[in-house]
Amino acid sequence: MEIKSISAKLSVSGQISPDDVQRIADMGFRSLICNRPDGEGSDQPGFDEIAAAAKQFGLEVRYQPVVSGKVRDEDATEFGKIMQEVPKPAFAYCRTGTRCATLWSLSQAEKLSVADILAATKAAGYDMAGVVRRIANGGKTPTDRPDASYDVVIIGGGAAGIAVAASLKSRQSDLEIALIDPADIHYYQPGWTMVGGGIFKPAQTAKTMGSLIPKGVHWLKSAVAAFEPQDNAVILDGCRVVKYDRLVVCPGLKLDWHKVEGLVETLGKYGVTSNYRYDLAPYTWQLVQGLKKGRALFTQPPMPIKCAGAPQKAMYLSADHWRREGVLPDIDIHFCNAGGVLFGVKDYVPALEKYIDLYGANLDFFHNLVAIDGPAKKAWFDVKKPDQPEERVEMSFDMIHVCPPQTAPDFIRVSPLADAAGWVDVDQATLRHKTYENIWSLGDVMNAPNAKTAAAARKQAPVVAENLIADIKGQSPVAQYDGYGSCPLTVERGKIVLAEFGYGGTLLPSFPSWLVNGKKPTRLAWLLKEQILPPIYWKAMLRGKEWLAKPEKVSASPASNQ
């Protein structure tokens, strides 16, 4: 008997014997539900035998036989009623536990999100892909007729989604493309560091979604509930079904603020801020201007995160302001990094270390923020240094800039598209899904080992567009992605270390070194960040104009994950 926990109130297993009942009772279960009809298998004990043993140990029992592979809507409703009536925790069984997990999933469809249901059953080892449409439909069987069909469906209206839509339209204008995203506003997130440093105004980083979606692209203003890649279908909230010939997945990633205890309750007050939120970046600048003495903490969680340089960019711009104001000697700066290096590409580290020394900042490596108390102005870090036991340390602060932990969105992590870590599983060169040949992914949500930056998406969008169009024509992939990413490290107001690199940390500069030496802080790189990149983003990248982003052709032996 292998017991699998579905929720705090229910665990399930395959067929049990009367001898298993005592163990079930000893583990604290208070009721027993049988979902397997008697006589289904020749080696199967009858329910009466199980019930007799259960009553000896004070367990309440229910018999709800369900035919294998034929879980009806009314069966799920009945299971939900039983779960309301019996004492908890309950234990349910059938031949393998799958029927029990299915009944629970459908019975909870109006109470929990699709992602939460799929995550719970997946963690227990059960795949609910066959009933995901019913879950999305409140536990009821919908019709299989799609609500709409398109040549290409794009999930996500961020930098990657709009850029790839524009690149596709520029190559084949007659494509019927739908872009799915529930947001009203599109943000230029690379600008939030500049807002937090007092350089940009927040309004410079936001435009309405409707104003940016390319002409001729259908905008479906909805959230995605689940995928049915075997049927070329996407299930939206409310169980609307959208069919596709080809799918592009780029919804970005999830900022998991709740993973740090106490953080959500204290953001935006008590000196707790983050440039990773539009509404908080101005508060960062307010705190920086107001701090004259005390301790300032800047945190970075474990990888992967979007724009790995952003946490230290906030530190450099803040420290530069304090230096210019003459208060830097009175401020104790700490960069609390869950990782063990200042920056992942070693060629740029010497230039950054000079600024660490200039600002007198402390590098606290292997410090992972796990809890925060805003009113008390205290933060706690789990410190796990190599070959040393983990310890929890407390640090006080007057200001703390938090970079939140980050994961793939829930509906991605529980989908058939995800790898074991929850990211969309693609070939790192062609960005095509490894299992489903009519699916591509780009941006922060896919698992290629590149930096998650807007500059990366700018390079990826033409690659996906080229390869998708080639697929329509019956051709093999024609373009490959070299892992390019860019991180303009704002080391002081007016100077930037322009880090540009690809897979394996290979340097991939866009300009000759005599013009912009990326290993050194330059004013020209600052000009690029402040005045040139925003117009490129709004007027080129999101409009299918691929300046400095022409896709590289596939070589005889393209890079791969293997």
Coordinates of C-alpha atoms in Angstrom, one line a residue:
M1 CA 0.0 0.0 0.0
E2 CA 1.5 3.3 -1.1
I3 CA -0.3 6.3 0.4
K4 CA -0.3 9.5 -1.5
S5 CA -1.4 12.8 0.0
I6 CA -3.6 15.0 -2.2
S7 CA -4.5 17.6 0.4
A8 CA -4.6 18.0 4.2
K9 CA -8.0 16.4 4.1
L10 CA -7.5 13.5 1.7
S11 CA -4.9 10.8 0.9
V12 CA -5.4 8.1 -1.7
S13 CA -3.9 4.8 -2.7
G14 CA -4.3 1.8 -4.8
Q15 CA -6.2 -1.3 -3.7
I16 CA -5.9 -2.1 0.1
S17 CA -6.4 -5.3 2.0
P18 CA -8.1 -5.8 5.4
D19 CA -4.7 -6.0 7.0
D20 CA -3.9 -2.5 5.9
V21 CA -6.8 -0.9 7.7
Q22 CA -5.1 -0.9 11.1
R23 CA -2.1 1.0 9.7
I24 CA -4.5 3.5 8.1
A25 CA -6.2 4.1 11.4
D26 CA -2.8 4.3 13.3
M27 CA -1.8 7.1 10.8
G28 CA -4.7 9.2 12.0
F29 CA -7.2 8.8 9.2
R30 CA -10.8 8.9 10.4
S31 CA -12.8 7.7 7.4
L32 CA -12.4 5.3 4.5
I33 CA -13.9 5.7 1.0
C34 CA -13.9 2.9 -1.6
N35 CA -14.2 4.1 -5.2
R36 CA -13.6 0.6 -6.7
P37 CA -16.6 -1.6 -7.7
D38 CA -16.6 -5.0 -6.2
G39 CA -15.5 -7.8 -8.6
E40 CA -13.3 -5.5 -10.8
G41 CA -10.3 -7.8 -10.2
S42 CA -10.0 -11.5 -9.3
D43 CA -7.5 -10.7 -6.5
Q44 CA -9.6 -7.9 -5.1
P45 CA -11.1 -8.2 -1.5
G46 CA -14.7 -7.2 -1.3
F47 CA -15.8 -3.9 0.2
D48 CA -17.6 -5.7 3.0
E49 CA -14.3 -7.2 4.2
I50 CA -12.7 -3.8 4.2
A51 CA -15.7 -2.2 6.0
A52 CA -15.7 -4.8 8.7
A53 CA -12.0 -4.2 9.5
A54 CA -12.5 -0.4 9.4
K55 CA -15.3 -0.5 11.9
Q56 CA -13.1 -2.5 14.3
F57 CA -10.7 0.5 14.4
G58 CA -13.4 3.2 14.5
L59 CA -13.2 4.4 10.9
E60 CA -16.3 5.7 9.1
V61 CA -16.7 4.0 5.8
R62 CA -18.3 4.9 2.5
Y63 CA -18.8 2.9 -0.7
Q64 CA -18.9 4.9 -3.9
P65 CA -18.1 2.6 -6.8
V66 CA -17.0 4.3 -10.0
V67 CA -16.3 2.4 -13.3
S68 CA -12.7 2.8 -14.4
G69 CA -12.3 5.4 -17.1
K70 CA -15.9 6.6 -16.7
V71 CA -15.9 9.2 -14.0
R72 CA -19.2 11.1 -14.5
D73 CA -20.0 14.6 -13.4
E74 CA -22.5 13.3 -10.9
D75 CA -19.8 11.0 -9.5
A76 CA -17.6 14.0 -8.8
T77 CA -20.6 15.8 -7.2
E78 CA -21.3 12.8 -5.0
F79 CA -17.6 12.5 -3.9
G80 CA -17.7 16.2 -2.9
K81 CA -20.7 15.6 -0.7
I82 CA -19.1 12.5 0.9
M83 CA -16.0 14.6 1.6
Q84 CA -18.1 17.2 3.3
E85 CA -19.9 14.6 5.5
V86 CA -17.1 12.3 6.6
P87 CA -14.7 13.1 9.4
K88 CA -11.3 14.2 8.1
P89 CA -8.6 13.3 7.2
A90 CA -10.1 10.8 4.8
F91 CA -8.5 7.9 3.0
A92 CA -9.8 6.9 -0.5
Y93 CA -8.8 4.0 -2.6
C94 CA -9.5 2.3 -6.0
R95 CA -7.3 0.1 -8.2
T96 CA -4.4 2.7 -8.5
G97 CA -5.7 5.8 -6.8
T98 CA -6.3 7.6 -10.1
R99 CA -10.1 7.5 -9.9
C100 CA -10.0 8.9 -6.4
A101 CA -7.6 11.7 -7.5
T102 CA -9.9 12.4 -10.5
L103 CA -13.0 12.6 -8.3
W104 CA -11.3 14.9 -5.9
S105 CA -10.0 17.2 -8.8
L106 CA -13.5 17.5 -10.3
S107 CA -15.2 18.0 -6.9
Q108 CA -12.8 20.9 -6.1
A109 CA -13.1 22.6 -9.5
E110 CA -15.3 25.4 -8.3
K111 CA -13.2 26.0 -5.1
L112 CA -9.6 25.8 -6.3
S113 CA -7.8 27.1 -9.4
V114 CA -6.9 24.7 -12.2
A115 CA -3.2 25.2 -11.4
D116 CA -3.6 24.4 -7.7
I117 CA -5.6 21.2 -8.5
L118 CA -3.0 20.1 -11.1
A119 CA -0.1 20.9 -8.8
A120 CA -1.6 18.8 -5.9
T121 CA -2.4 15.8 -8.1
K122 CA 1.0 16.0 -9.9
A123 CA 2.8 16.1 -6.6
A124 CA 1.0 12.9 -5.6
G125 CA 1.9 11.3 -8.9
Y126 CA -1.4 11.5 -10.8
D127 CA -1.8 13.1 -14.3
M128 CA -5.1 14.9 -14.7
A129 CA -4.5 16.0 -18.3
G130 CA -7.4 13.9 -19.4
V131 CA -9.9 15.9 -17.4
V132 CA -8.3 19.4 -17.4
R133 CA -11.0 20.8 -19.6
R134 CA -13.7 19.5 -17.1
I135 CA -11.7 21.0 -14.2
A136 CA -11.6 24.4 -16.0
N137 CA -15.3 24.0 -16.6
G138 CA -16.2 23.8 -12.9
G139 CA -16.0 20.0 -12.8
K140 CA -18.6 19.6 -15.6
T141 CA -18.1 18.0 -19.0
P142 CA -18.0 20.7 -21.7
T143 CA -18.5 20.3 -25.4
D144 CA -15.3 19.6 -27.4
R145 CA -16.1 22.3 -29.9
P146 CA -13.5 25.1 -29.8
D147 CA -14.6 28.7 -29.3
A148 CA -12.0 29.9 -31.8
S149 CA -9.1 28.6 -34.0
Y150 CA -6.0 30.4 -35.2
D151 CA -2.9 29.7 -37.3
V152 CA -0.7 30.9 -34.4
V153 CA -1.6 31.4 -30.7
I154 CA 0.8 33.4 -28.5
I155 CA 0.6 33.1 -24.8
G156 CA 1.8 36.3 -23.1
G157 CA 1.7 40.0 -24.0
G158 CA 5.1 41.0 -22.6
A159 CA 8.2 41.9 -24.4
A160 CA 8.6 38.5 -25.9
G161 CA 5.0 38.0 -26.9
I162 CA 4.4 41.3 -28.7
A163 CA 7.9 41.1 -30.3
V164 CA 7.3 37.7 -31.8
A165 CA 3.8 38.6 -32.9
A166 CA 5.2 41.6 -34.7
S167 CA 8.1 39.6 -36.2
L168 CA 5.6 37.0 -37.5
K169 CA 3.3 39.6 -39.1
S170 CA 6.3 41.3 -40.8
R171 CA 7.2 37.9 -42.4
Q172 CA 3.7 36.7 -43.3
S173 CA 1.0 39.3 -43.0
D174 CA -1.9 37.0 -43.7
L175 CA -1.3 34.8 -40.6
E176 CA -4.3 34.6 -38.3
I177 CA -2.6 35.2 -34.9
A178 CA -4.2 35.4 -31.5
L179 CA -2.3 36.9 -28.5
I180 CA -3.6 35.8 -25.1
D181 CA -3.0 38.1 -22.0
P182 CA -5.3 39.4 -19.4
A183 CA -3.3 42.6 -18.6
D184 CA -4.4 46.1 -19.5
I185 CA -1.0 47.6 -19.2
H186 CA 2.4 46.7 -20.8
Y187 CA 5.5 47.7 -18.8
Y188 CA 9.0 48.4 -20.0
Q189 CA 10.5 46.6 -17.0
P190 CA 14.2 47.5 -17.7
G191 CA 13.2 51.1 -16.9
W192 CA 12.2 50.4 -13.3
T193 CA 15.9 50.4 -12.2
M194 CA 16.1 53.9 -13.6
V195 CA 12.9 54.9 -11.8
G196 CA 14.4 53.6 -8.5
G197 CA 17.5 55.7 -9.2
G198 CA 15.5 58.9 -9.9
I199 CA 16.3 59.0 -13.6
F200 CA 13.0 57.9 -15.2
K201 CA 9.5 58.8 -14.2
P202 CA 7.2 55.8 -13.8
A203 CA 4.9 56.8 -16.6
Q204 CA 7.8 56.5 -19.1
T205 CA 7.7 52.7 -18.5
A206 CA 4.1 52.0 -19.1
K207 CA 1.7 51.9 -22.1
T208 CA -1.7 50.4 -22.7
M209 CA -1.6 46.8 -24.1
G210 CA -4.1 47.7 -26.8
S211 CA -1.8 50.4 -28.2
L212 CA 1.1 47.9 -28.7
I213 CA -0.5 44.8 -30.1
P214 CA 0.4 44.6 -33.8
K215 CA -2.3 45.5 -36.3
G216 CA -4.2 42.4 -37.4
V217 CA -3.3 40.4 -34.2
H218 CA -6.4 39.3 -32.2
W219 CA -6.1 40.1 -28.5
L220 CA -7.8 37.6 -26.3
K221 CA -8.0 39.4 -22.9
S222 CA -8.0 36.3 -20.7
A223 CA -5.9 34.1 -18.5
V224 CA -4.7 30.6 -19.5
A225 CA -5.9 27.8 -17.3
A226 CA -4.3 24.8 -18.9
F227 CA -2.8 23.2 -22.1
E228 CA -4.0 20.3 -24.2
P229 CA -1.0 19.9 -26.6
Q230 CA -2.2 16.5 -27.8
D231 CA -5.3 18.3 -29.1
N232 CA -3.6 21.5 -30.1
A233 CA -5.8 23.4 -27.6
V234 CA -5.4 26.0 -25.0
I235 CA -8.0 26.2 -22.2
L236 CA -8.8 29.7 -20.9
D237 CA -10.4 30.7 -17.6
G238 CA -14.1 29.9 -17.9
C239 CA -13.3 26.8 -20.0
R240 CA -13.2 28.6 -23.3
V241 CA -11.2 26.5 -25.8
V242 CA -8.8 28.0 -28.3
K243 CA -7.3 25.8 -31.0
Y244 CA -4.1 26.4 -32.8
D245 CA -1.9 25.1 -35.6
R246 CA 1.2 26.4 -33.9
L247 CA 1.7 27.7 -30.4
V248 CA 4.2 30.2 -28.9
V249 CA 4.6 30.2 -25.1
C250 CA 6.1 33.3 -23.5
P251 CA 4.1 34.4 -20.4
G252 CA 7.2 35.6 -18.4
L253 CA 7.8 34.3 -14.9
K254 CA 6.2 34.6 -11.5
L255 CA 7.5 36.9 -8.8
D256 CA 7.0 34.7 -5.7
W257 CA 6.7 37.5 -3.0
H258 CA 5.0 35.1 -0.6
K259 CA 8.1 32.9 -0.4
V260 CA 9.7 35.4 1.9
E261 CA 7.8 35.3 5.2
G262 CA 6.4 38.7 6.1
L263 CA 7.4 40.4 2.9
V264 CA 4.0 40.9 1.3
E265 CA 2.6 42.6 4.5
T266 CA 5.5 45.1 4.7
L267 CA 6.3 46.1 1.0
G268 CA 6.1 49.8 0.4
K269 CA 6.5 50.8 4.0
Y270 CA 8.9 50.6 6.9
G271 CA 11.8 51.1 4.5
V272 CA 11.0 47.9 2.5
T273 CA 11.0 48.3 -1.3
S274 CA 11.7 46.6 -4.6
N275 CA 12.4 47.9 -8.2
Y276 CA 10.7 44.7 -9.4
R277 CA 7.3 46.3 -9.0
Y278 CA 6.1 49.4 -10.9
D279 CA 4.4 50.9 -7.9
L280 CA 7.4 50.4 -5.6
A281 CA 10.2 51.7 -7.7
P282 CA 9.3 55.3 -6.9
Y283 CA 9.4 54.4 -3.2
T284 CA 13.0 53.1 -3.7
W285 CA 14.0 56.6 -4.8
Q286 CA 12.2 58.2 -2.0
L287 CA 14.0 56.0 0.5
V288 CA 17.4 56.6 -1.1
Q289 CA 16.9 60.4 -0.9
G290 CA 15.8 60.2 2.7
L291 CA 18.5 58.0 4.1
K292 CA 21.3 60.0 5.6
K293 CA 22.8 57.3 7.9
G294 CA 22.1 53.7 8.9
R295 CA 22.2 50.3 7.1
A296 CA 20.9 49.5 3.6
L297 CA 20.5 46.0 2.5
F298 CA 20.1 44.8 -1.1
T299 CA 19.1 41.2 -1.6
Q300 CA 19.3 38.7 -4.5
P301 CA 17.5 35.3 -4.3
P302 CA 18.7 32.0 -5.9
M303 CA 18.8 31.8 -9.7
P304 CA 17.1 32.0 -12.0
I305 CA 15.7 35.5 -11.9
K306 CA 14.9 38.1 -14.5
C307 CA 17.8 40.5 -15.2
A308 CA 20.3 39.0 -12.8
G309 CA 22.1 42.3 -12.5
A310 CA 19.1 44.3 -11.3
P311 CA 19.6 43.7 -7.6
Q312 CA 23.1 45.2 -7.7
K313 CA 22.1 48.0 -10.1
A314 CA 19.8 49.3 -7.4
M315 CA 22.7 49.2 -4.9
Y316 CA 25.1 51.0 -7.2
L317 CA 22.7 53.8 -8.1
S318 CA 21.7 54.3 -4.5
A319 CA 25.3 54.3 -3.3
D320 CA 26.3 56.8 -6.0
H321 CA 23.6 59.1 -4.8
W322 CA 24.8 58.9 -1.2
R323 CA 28.3 59.5 -2.4
R324 CA 27.3 62.6 -4.3
E325 CA 25.3 63.8 -1.2
G326 CA 28.3 63.3 1.1
V327 CA 26.6 60.8 3.4
L328 CA 28.1 57.5 2.1
P329 CA 30.5 57.2 5.0
D330 CA 27.6 57.0 7.4
I331 CA 25.7 54.3 5.5
D332 CA 26.5 50.6 5.9
I333 CA 25.8 48.9 2.6
H334 CA 25.3 45.1 2.3
F335 CA 24.7 43.1 -0.9
C336 CA 23.1 39.9 0.4
N337 CA 23.4 37.4 -2.4
A338 CA 22.1 33.8 -2.3
G339 CA 24.8 32.9 -4.8
G340 CA 28.5 32.8 -4.4
V341 CA 29.7 35.3 -7.1
L342 CA 29.1 39.0 -7.8
F343 CA 28.2 38.4 -11.4
G344 CA 27.9 35.1 -13.4
V345 CA 30.3 36.2 -16.2
K346 CA 33.7 36.6 -14.8
D347 CA 35.0 39.1 -17.4
Y348 CA 32.8 41.8 -15.9
V349 CA 33.6 41.2 -12.3
P350 CA 36.8 43.3 -11.9
A351 CA 35.0 46.5 -13.0
L352 CA 32.2 45.8 -10.6
E353 CA 34.5 45.0 -7.7
K354 CA 36.1 48.5 -8.1
Y355 CA 32.7 50.0 -7.5
I356 CA 32.1 47.7 -4.5
D357 CA 35.3 49.1 -3.1
L358 CA 34.4 52.7 -4.0
Y359 CA 31.1 52.5 -2.2
G360 CA 32.5 50.4 0.7
A361 CA 29.8 47.8 0.2
N362 CA 29.9 44.5 2.0
L363 CA 29.5 41.3 -0.1
D364 CA 27.5 38.8 1.9
F365 CA 27.5 35.7 -0.3
F366 CA 25.3 32.6 0.2
H367 CA 22.8 34.8 2.1
N368 CA 19.2 33.9 1.1
L369 CA 16.4 36.2 2.4
V370 CA 13.7 34.0 4.1
A371 CA 11.8 36.4 6.4
I372 CA 11.4 40.0 7.2
D373 CA 9.8 42.1 9.9
G374 CA 9.1 45.6 8.6
P375 CA 8.0 47.3 11.8
A376 CA 11.0 45.9 13.7
K377 CA 13.3 46.6 10.7
K378 CA 14.8 43.1 10.8
A379 CA 15.5 40.6 8.1
W380 CA 16.6 36.9 8.4
F381 CA 18.8 35.0 6.0
D382 CA 19.6 31.4 5.6
V383 CA 23.3 31.2 5.1
K384 CA 24.7 28.0 3.4
K385 CA 28.3 28.3 2.6
P386 CA 30.1 25.4 0.9
D387 CA 31.0 22.6 3.3
Q388 CA 29.5 24.3 6.2
P389 CA 26.2 23.7 8.1
E390 CA 23.3 26.1 7.2
E391 CA 22.6 28.8 9.8
R392 CA 20.1 31.5 10.1
V393 CA 21.3 35.1 10.7
E394 CA 19.5 38.2 11.6
M395 CA 20.3 41.6 10.2
S396 CA 18.8 45.0 11.1
F397 CA 18.1 47.6 8.4
D398 CA 17.0 51.1 7.8
M399 CA 16.3 50.4 4.1
I400 CA 16.1 47.1 2.3
H401 CA 15.7 46.6 -1.4
V402 CA 14.3 43.1 -2.1
C403 CA 14.5 41.0 -5.2
P404 CA 11.8 38.4 -4.8
P405 CA 12.3 34.6 -5.5
Q406 CA 11.1 33.8 -9.0
T407 CA 9.5 30.7 -10.7
A408 CA 7.6 29.7 -13.8
P409 CA 3.9 30.6 -13.6
D410 CA 1.7 28.0 -11.9
F411 CA -0.2 27.1 -15.1
I412 CA 3.2 26.4 -16.8
R413 CA 4.8 24.4 -14.0
V414 CA 1.9 21.9 -13.9
S415 CA 1.5 21.6 -17.7
P416 CA 2.7 18.9 -20.1
L417 CA 5.0 21.6 -21.6
A418 CA 7.3 21.8 -18.5
D419 CA 10.5 20.1 -17.6
A420 CA 11.1 18.6 -14.1
A421 CA 12.0 22.1 -12.8
G422 CA 8.8 23.6 -14.2
W423 CA 10.2 25.6 -17.2
V424 CA 9.0 25.1 -20.8
D425 CA 11.3 22.4 -22.3
V426 CA 12.9 23.7 -25.5
D427 CA 15.9 23.0 -27.7
Q428 CA 18.3 25.9 -26.7
A429 CA 19.2 26.6 -30.3
T430 CA 15.9 26.5 -32.2
L431 CA 13.7 27.3 -29.2
R432 CA 11.3 24.6 -30.4
H433 CA 9.7 22.4 -27.8
K434 CA 11.5 19.1 -27.4
T435 CA 8.3 17.0 -27.4
Y436 CA 5.7 19.0 -29.3
E437 CA 7.0 20.1 -32.7
N438 CA 4.4 22.8 -33.2
I439 CA 5.2 24.6 -30.0
W440 CA 8.0 27.2 -29.4
S441 CA 8.9 29.2 -26.4
L442 CA 11.0 32.3 -25.7
G443 CA 11.5 34.9 -22.9
D444 CA 11.8 34.2 -19.2
V445 CA 9.7 31.0 -19.1
M446 CA 11.7 28.6 -21.1
N447 CA 14.6 26.5 -19.9
A448 CA 17.5 27.4 -22.2
P449 CA 20.5 28.4 -20.0
N450 CA 20.6 32.0 -20.9
A451 CA 20.1 35.2 -19.0
K452 CA 16.5 36.2 -18.6
T453 CA 16.5 39.8 -20.0
A454 CA 14.5 41.9 -22.4
A455 CA 17.6 42.0 -24.6
A456 CA 17.5 38.2 -24.8
A457 CA 13.8 38.3 -25.9
R458 CA 14.8 40.9 -28.5
K459 CA 17.2 38.3 -30.1
Q460 CA 14.9 35.3 -29.6
A461 CA 11.8 36.7 -31.2
P462 CA 13.2 36.7 -34.8
V463 CA 14.6 33.2 -34.2
V464 CA 11.2 31.8 -33.3
A465 CA 9.5 33.8 -36.1
E466 CA 11.9 32.4 -38.7
N467 CA 11.6 28.9 -37.5
L468 CA 7.9 28.9 -37.2
I469 CA 7.5 30.3 -40.7
A470 CA 9.9 27.7 -42.0
D471 CA 7.8 25.0 -40.3
I472 CA 4.7 26.4 -42.1
K473 CA 6.6 25.9 -45.3
G474 CA 7.5 22.4 -44.4
Q475 CA 11.1 23.2 -43.8
S476 CA 13.5 22.4 -41.0
P477 CA 14.6 25.1 -38.5
V478 CA 16.6 27.8 -40.3
A479 CA 17.6 30.1 -37.4
Q480 CA 19.4 29.5 -34.1
Y481 CA 19.7 31.4 -30.9
D482 CA 23.2 31.8 -29.4
G483 CA 22.1 32.6 -25.9
Y484 CA 22.6 36.3 -26.2
G485 CA 21.7 38.4 -23.2
S486 CA 22.6 41.9 -22.2
C487 CA 22.8 43.5 -18.7
P488 CA 23.6 47.2 -18.7
L489 CA 25.0 47.5 -15.1
T490 CA 24.3 51.0 -13.9
V491 CA 27.4 51.4 -11.7
E492 CA 26.9 55.1 -11.2
R493 CA 24.7 57.9 -12.6
G494 CA 26.2 58.5 -16.1
K495 CA 28.2 55.3 -16.5
I496 CA 27.4 51.7 -17.3
V497 CA 29.3 48.4 -17.6
L498 CA 27.6 46.9 -20.6
A499 CA 27.6 43.2 -20.1
E500 CA 26.8 41.3 -23.3
F501 CA 27.2 37.5 -23.4
G502 CA 25.8 34.2 -24.7
Y503 CA 25.7 30.6 -23.7
G504 CA 28.6 29.5 -21.5
G505 CA 29.5 33.1 -20.7
T506 CA 30.9 33.8 -24.2
L507 CA 31.2 37.5 -24.7
L508 CA 29.0 38.7 -27.5
P509 CA 29.5 42.5 -27.8
S510 CA 27.3 44.4 -30.2
F511 CA 29.9 47.2 -30.8
P512 CA 33.6 47.3 -31.4
S513 CA 35.7 47.7 -28.2
W514 CA 37.0 51.1 -29.4
L515 CA 33.5 52.4 -29.3
V516 CA 32.1 50.6 -26.3
N517 CA 34.4 48.5 -24.1
G518 CA 31.9 46.4 -22.2
K519 CA 34.4 45.4 -19.5
K520 CA 34.8 49.0 -18.4
P521 CA 32.2 51.6 -17.3
T522 CA 31.5 54.1 -20.1
R523 CA 29.3 57.1 -20.7
L524 CA 28.3 55.9 -24.1
A525 CA 26.8 52.8 -22.6
W526 CA 24.8 55.0 -20.3
L527 CA 23.6 57.1 -23.2
L528 CA 22.5 53.8 -24.8
K529 CA 20.5 52.7 -21.7
E530 CA 19.0 56.1 -21.0
Q531 CA 18.2 57.5 -24.4
I532 CA 18.5 54.9 -27.1
L533 CA 17.2 51.6 -25.8
P534 CA 13.7 52.8 -24.7
P535 CA 12.9 54.0 -28.2
I536 CA 14.3 50.8 -29.7
Y537 CA 12.1 48.8 -27.4
W538 CA 8.8 50.8 -28.1
K539 CA 9.4 51.6 -31.8
A540 CA 11.5 48.8 -33.1
M541 CA 11.4 45.6 -31.1
L542 CA 7.6 45.7 -30.5
R543 CA 7.0 46.6 -34.1
G544 CA 8.9 43.8 -35.7
K545 CA 11.9 46.0 -36.7
E546 CA 14.9 43.8 -35.8
W547 CA 17.7 46.3 -35.4
L548 CA 20.8 44.5 -34.3
A549 CA 18.7 41.3 -33.9
K550 CA 18.8 39.6 -37.2
P551 CA 18.6 35.8 -36.6
E552 CA 21.7 33.7 -37.0
K553 CA 21.3 31.0 -39.6
V554 CA 21.4 27.3 -38.4
S555 CA 24.9 25.9 -38.8
A556 CA 25.7 22.3 -39.7
S557 CA 26.0 21.5 -36.0
P558 CA 23.8 23.9 -34.1
A559 CA 24.1 24.1 -30.3
S560 CA 21.8 21.9 -28.3
N561 CA 21.0 21.0 -24.8
Q562 CA 22.6 17.6 -25.2

